[in-house]
Amino acid sequence: MKVAVGSDHAGLSLKNLIAAHLLSRGHDVVDVGTHEAMSCNYPDFAKQVAYLVRDGETDRGVLVCGTGQGMAMTANKVLGVRAAVVSDPFSARMTMAHNDARVLCLGERVVGQGVAIACLDAWLETQFEGGRHQTRVEMMEG
Ligand code: RB5
């Protein structure tokens, strides 16, 4: 899979860990930044990753900030993109299976590295189930 990753300063360490994990599993990674610890604005990176997913440039996207919340709020404003904040592997799996959430958002200040990677793997290993869930996903658009 080709996966876009992005973070602000508060998610930088976890984003780098996720990028390395994805590469070690044979995925292609597009890292939009940030690449430095200096304070920056999460919407800049959320939009870049959301646009890549929306335009089919990458299969999926992962966004990390302090809580994951601002990243998800921003990405969800991009039409056709569904982003979910998760902090447990079950939710990560289900948001792919039932909601076709192709953008996963994690909070570096919320989850430890082990839980974050478990969420990532659960989500990556899951495919959207379609069917009645496709109908419901289409109903989301206002
Ligand atoms: C940065 O301090 C923090 O606000 C940001 O990383 C994120 O948690 C916002 O949703």
mmCIF file of C-alpha atoms and ligand atoms in Angstrom:
data_model
loop_
_atom_site.group_PDB
_atom_site.id
_atom_site.type_symbol
_atom_site.label_atom_id
_atom_site.label_comp_id
_atom_site.label_asym_id
_atom_site.label_seq_id
_atom_site.Cartn_x
_atom_site.Cartn_y
_atom_site.Cartn_z
ATOM 1 C CA MET A 1 0.000 0.000 0.000
ATOM 2 C CA LYS A 2 1.035 3.612 -0.469
ATOM 3 C CA VAL A 3 0.465 5.548 2.750
ATOM 4 C CA ALA A 4 0.786 9.283 3.387
ATOM 5 C CA VAL A 5 1.895 10.305 6.868
ATOM 6 C CA GLY A 6 1.887 13.707 8.518
ATOM 7 C CA SER A 7 2.141 15.311 11.928
ATOM 8 C CA ASP A 8 2.668 18.543 13.766
ATOM 9 C CA HIS A 9 5.440 19.005 16.355
ATOM 10 C CA ALA A 10 3.396 17.183 19.015
ATOM 11 C CA GLY A 11 3.075 14.096 16.844
ATOM 12 C CA LEU A 12 6.507 14.089 15.261
ATOM 13 C CA SER A 13 8.087 11.213 17.202
ATOM 14 C CA LEU A 14 5.127 8.889 16.726
ATOM 15 C CA LYS A 15 4.792 9.862 13.059
ATOM 16 C CA ASN A 16 8.455 8.967 12.475
ATOM 17 C CA LEU A 17 7.964 5.643 14.260
ATOM 18 C CA ILE A 18 4.891 4.931 12.127
ATOM 19 C CA ALA A 19 6.746 5.798 8.912
ATOM 20 C CA ALA A 20 9.576 3.428 9.859
ATOM 21 C CA HIS A 21 7.084 0.705 10.764
ATOM 22 C CA LEU A 22 5.267 1.088 7.451
ATOM 23 C CA LEU A 23 8.529 0.883 5.502
ATOM 24 C CA SER A 24 9.598 -2.202 7.463
ATOM 25 C CA ARG A 25 6.317 -3.846 6.409
ATOM 26 C CA GLY A 26 6.970 -3.122 2.732
ATOM 27 C CA HIS A 27 4.612 -0.163 2.291
ATOM 28 C CA ASP A 28 5.482 2.969 0.319
ATOM 29 C CA VAL A 29 5.460 6.080 2.483
ATOM 30 C CA VAL A 30 4.876 9.714 1.511
ATOM 31 C CA ASP A 31 5.958 11.831 4.487
ATOM 32 C CA VAL A 32 4.537 15.368 4.189
ATOM 33 C CA GLY A 33 6.182 16.511 7.450
ATOM 34 C CA THR A 34 6.637 18.102 9.799
ATOM 35 C CA HIS A 35 10.283 17.160 9.931
ATOM 36 C CA GLU A 36 11.341 19.310 12.865
ATOM 37 C CA ALA A 37 10.333 19.792 16.486
ATOM 38 C CA MET A 38 9.547 23.504 16.104
ATOM 39 C CA SER A 39 5.924 24.430 16.846
ATOM 40 C CA CYS A 40 3.754 24.351 13.719
ATOM 41 C CA ASN A 41 0.105 24.232 12.665
ATOM 42 C CA TYR A 42 -1.537 20.817 12.321
ATOM 43 C CA PRO A 43 -4.070 21.858 9.609
ATOM 44 C CA ASP A 44 -1.225 22.368 7.123
ATOM 45 C CA PHE A 45 -0.280 18.700 7.355
ATOM 46 C CA ALA A 46 -3.802 17.333 7.749
ATOM 47 C CA LYS A 47 -4.827 19.004 4.487
ATOM 48 C CA GLN A 48 -1.816 17.698 2.572
ATOM 49 C CA VAL A 49 -2.501 14.118 3.633
ATOM 50 C CA ALA A 50 -6.264 14.438 3.070
ATOM 51 C CA TYR A 51 -5.724 15.791 -0.456
ATOM 52 C CA LEU A 52 -3.400 12.891 -1.306
ATOM 53 C CA VAL A 53 -6.019 10.378 -0.164
ATOM 54 C CA ARG A 54 -8.902 12.247 -1.807
ATOM 55 C CA ASP A 55 -7.036 12.415 -5.128
ATOM 56 C CA GLY A 56 -6.027 8.754 -5.036
ATOM 57 C CA GLU A 57 -2.334 9.647 -4.861
ATOM 58 C CA THR A 58 -2.057 7.392 -1.822
ATOM 59 C CA ASP A 59 -4.268 4.512 -0.679
ATOM 60 C CA ARG A 60 -4.476 5.742 2.891
ATOM 61 C CA GLY A 61 -3.186 8.380 5.282
ATOM 62 C CA VAL A 62 -2.039 8.552 8.893
ATOM 63 C CA LEU A 63 -2.038 11.788 10.888
ATOM 64 C CA VAL A 64 -0.567 12.370 14.325
ATOM 65 C CA CYS A 65 -0.843 15.389 16.605
ATOM 66 C CA GLY A 66 -1.086 15.710 20.366
ATOM 67 C CA THR A 67 -4.563 14.237 20.551
ATOM 68 C CA GLY A 68 -5.394 13.306 16.936
ATOM 69 C CA GLN A 69 -8.498 15.485 17.232
ATOM 70 C CA GLY A 70 -7.440 18.564 15.303
ATOM 71 C CA MET A 71 -6.023 16.423 12.531
ATOM 72 C CA ALA A 72 -9.288 14.499 12.185
ATOM 73 C CA MET A 73 -11.443 17.636 12.266
ATOM 74 C CA THR A 74 -9.369 19.185 9.496
ATOM 75 C CA ALA A 75 -9.166 16.065 7.310
ATOM 76 C CA ASN A 76 -12.912 15.482 7.627
ATOM 77 C CA LYS A 77 -13.598 18.889 6.058
ATOM 78 C CA VAL A 78 -12.113 17.628 2.789
ATOM 79 C CA LEU A 79 -15.012 16.273 0.745
ATOM 80 C CA GLY A 80 -14.881 12.521 0.307
ATOM 81 C CA VAL A 81 -12.323 11.975 3.053
ATOM 82 C CA ARG A 82 -13.220 10.158 6.243
ATOM 83 C CA ALA A 83 -10.780 10.395 9.135
ATOM 84 C CA ALA A 84 -11.107 8.681 12.510
ATOM 85 C CA VAL A 85 -9.329 9.230 15.811
ATOM 86 C CA VAL A 86 -8.645 5.927 17.506
ATOM 87 C CA SER A 87 -6.936 4.762 20.668
ATOM 88 C CA ASP A 88 -7.701 1.044 20.577
ATOM 89 C CA PRO A 89 -7.192 -1.645 17.911
ATOM 90 C CA PHE A 90 -10.871 -2.688 17.819
ATOM 91 C CA SER A 91 -11.998 0.817 16.861
ATOM 92 C CA ALA A 92 -9.168 1.053 14.347
ATOM 93 C CA ARG A 93 -10.307 -2.168 12.667
ATOM 94 C CA MET A 94 -13.997 -1.243 12.702
ATOM 95 C CA THR A 95 -13.542 2.262 11.352
ATOM 96 C CA MET A 96 -11.977 0.706 8.266
ATOM 97 C CA ALA A 97 -14.431 -2.216 7.984
ATOM 98 C CA HIS A 98 -17.630 -0.185 8.468
ATOM 99 C CA ASN A 99 -16.731 3.481 7.858
ATOM 100 C CA ASP A 100 -14.081 3.177 5.138
ATOM 101 C CA ALA A 101 -11.959 5.625 7.112
ATOM 102 C CA ARG A 102 -8.898 5.872 4.956
ATOM 103 C CA VAL A 103 -7.272 8.406 7.236
ATOM 104 C CA LEU A 104 -6.270 7.226 10.698
ATOM 105 C CA CYS A 105 -5.571 9.824 13.385
ATOM 106 C CA LEU A 106 -3.594 9.159 16.535
ATOM 107 C CA GLY A 107 -2.673 11.277 19.551
ATOM 108 C CA GLU A 108 0.939 11.007 20.627
ATOM 109 C CA ARG A 109 -0.011 12.465 24.006
ATOM 110 C CA VAL A 110 -2.823 9.915 24.367
ATOM 111 C CA VAL A 111 -1.556 6.504 23.298
ATOM 112 C CA GLY A 112 1.748 4.784 23.896
ATOM 113 C CA GLN A 113 3.849 3.546 21.014
ATOM 114 C CA GLY A 114 2.765 -0.077 21.392
ATOM 115 C CA VAL A 115 -0.944 0.733 21.298
ATOM 116 C CA ALA A 116 -0.417 3.128 18.394
ATOM 117 C CA ILE A 117 1.319 0.471 16.300
ATOM 118 C CA ALA A 118 -1.333 -2.103 17.245
ATOM 119 C CA CYS A 119 -4.026 0.347 16.050
ATOM 120 C CA LEU A 120 -2.095 0.991 12.846
ATOM 121 C CA ASP A 121 -1.653 -2.713 12.076
ATOM 122 C CA ALA A 122 -5.299 -3.549 12.829
ATOM 123 C CA TRP A 123 -6.432 -0.786 10.464
ATOM 124 C CA LEU A 124 -3.966 -1.713 7.711
ATOM 125 C CA GLU A 125 -4.989 -5.372 7.801
ATOM 126 C CA THR A 126 -8.670 -4.504 7.393
ATOM 127 C CA GLN A 127 -10.629 -3.824 4.214
ATOM 128 C CA PHE A 128 -13.907 -1.912 3.867
ATOM 129 C CA GLU A 129 -16.835 -4.365 3.867
ATOM 130 C CA GLY A 130 -19.016 -2.329 1.480
ATOM 131 C CA GLY A 131 -22.652 -3.407 1.038
ATOM 132 C CA ARG A 132 -24.929 -1.787 3.619
ATOM 133 C CA HIS A 133 -21.916 0.099 4.948
ATOM 134 C CA GLN A 134 -21.357 1.689 1.536
ATOM 135 C CA THR A 135 -24.931 2.988 1.619
ATOM 136 C CA ARG A 136 -24.395 4.492 5.065
ATOM 137 C CA VAL A 137 -21.065 6.043 4.154
ATOM 138 C CA GLU A 138 -22.705 7.716 1.148
ATOM 139 C CA MET A 139 -25.418 9.085 3.453
ATOM 140 C CA MET A 140 -22.774 10.996 5.445
ATOM 141 C CA GLU A 141 -22.257 13.641 2.766
ATOM 142 C CA GLY A 142 -24.463 16.627 3.500
HETATM 143 C C1 RB5 B 1 -0.498 21.187 19.859
HETATM 144 O O1 RB5 B 1 -0.222 21.772 21.093
HETATM 145 C C2 RB5 B 1 -1.851 20.502 19.895
HETATM 146 O O2 RB5 B 1 -2.874 21.429 20.062
HETATM 147 C C3 RB5 B 1 -2.073 19.684 18.654
HETATM 148 O O3 RB5 B 1 -1.029 18.789 18.484
HETATM 149 C C4 RB5 B 1 -3.335 18.824 18.614
HETATM 150 O O4 RB5 B 1 -3.446 18.048 19.749
HETATM 151 C C5 RB5 B 1 -4.576 19.522 18.264
HETATM 152 O O5 RB5 B 1 -5.631 18.867 18.039
#
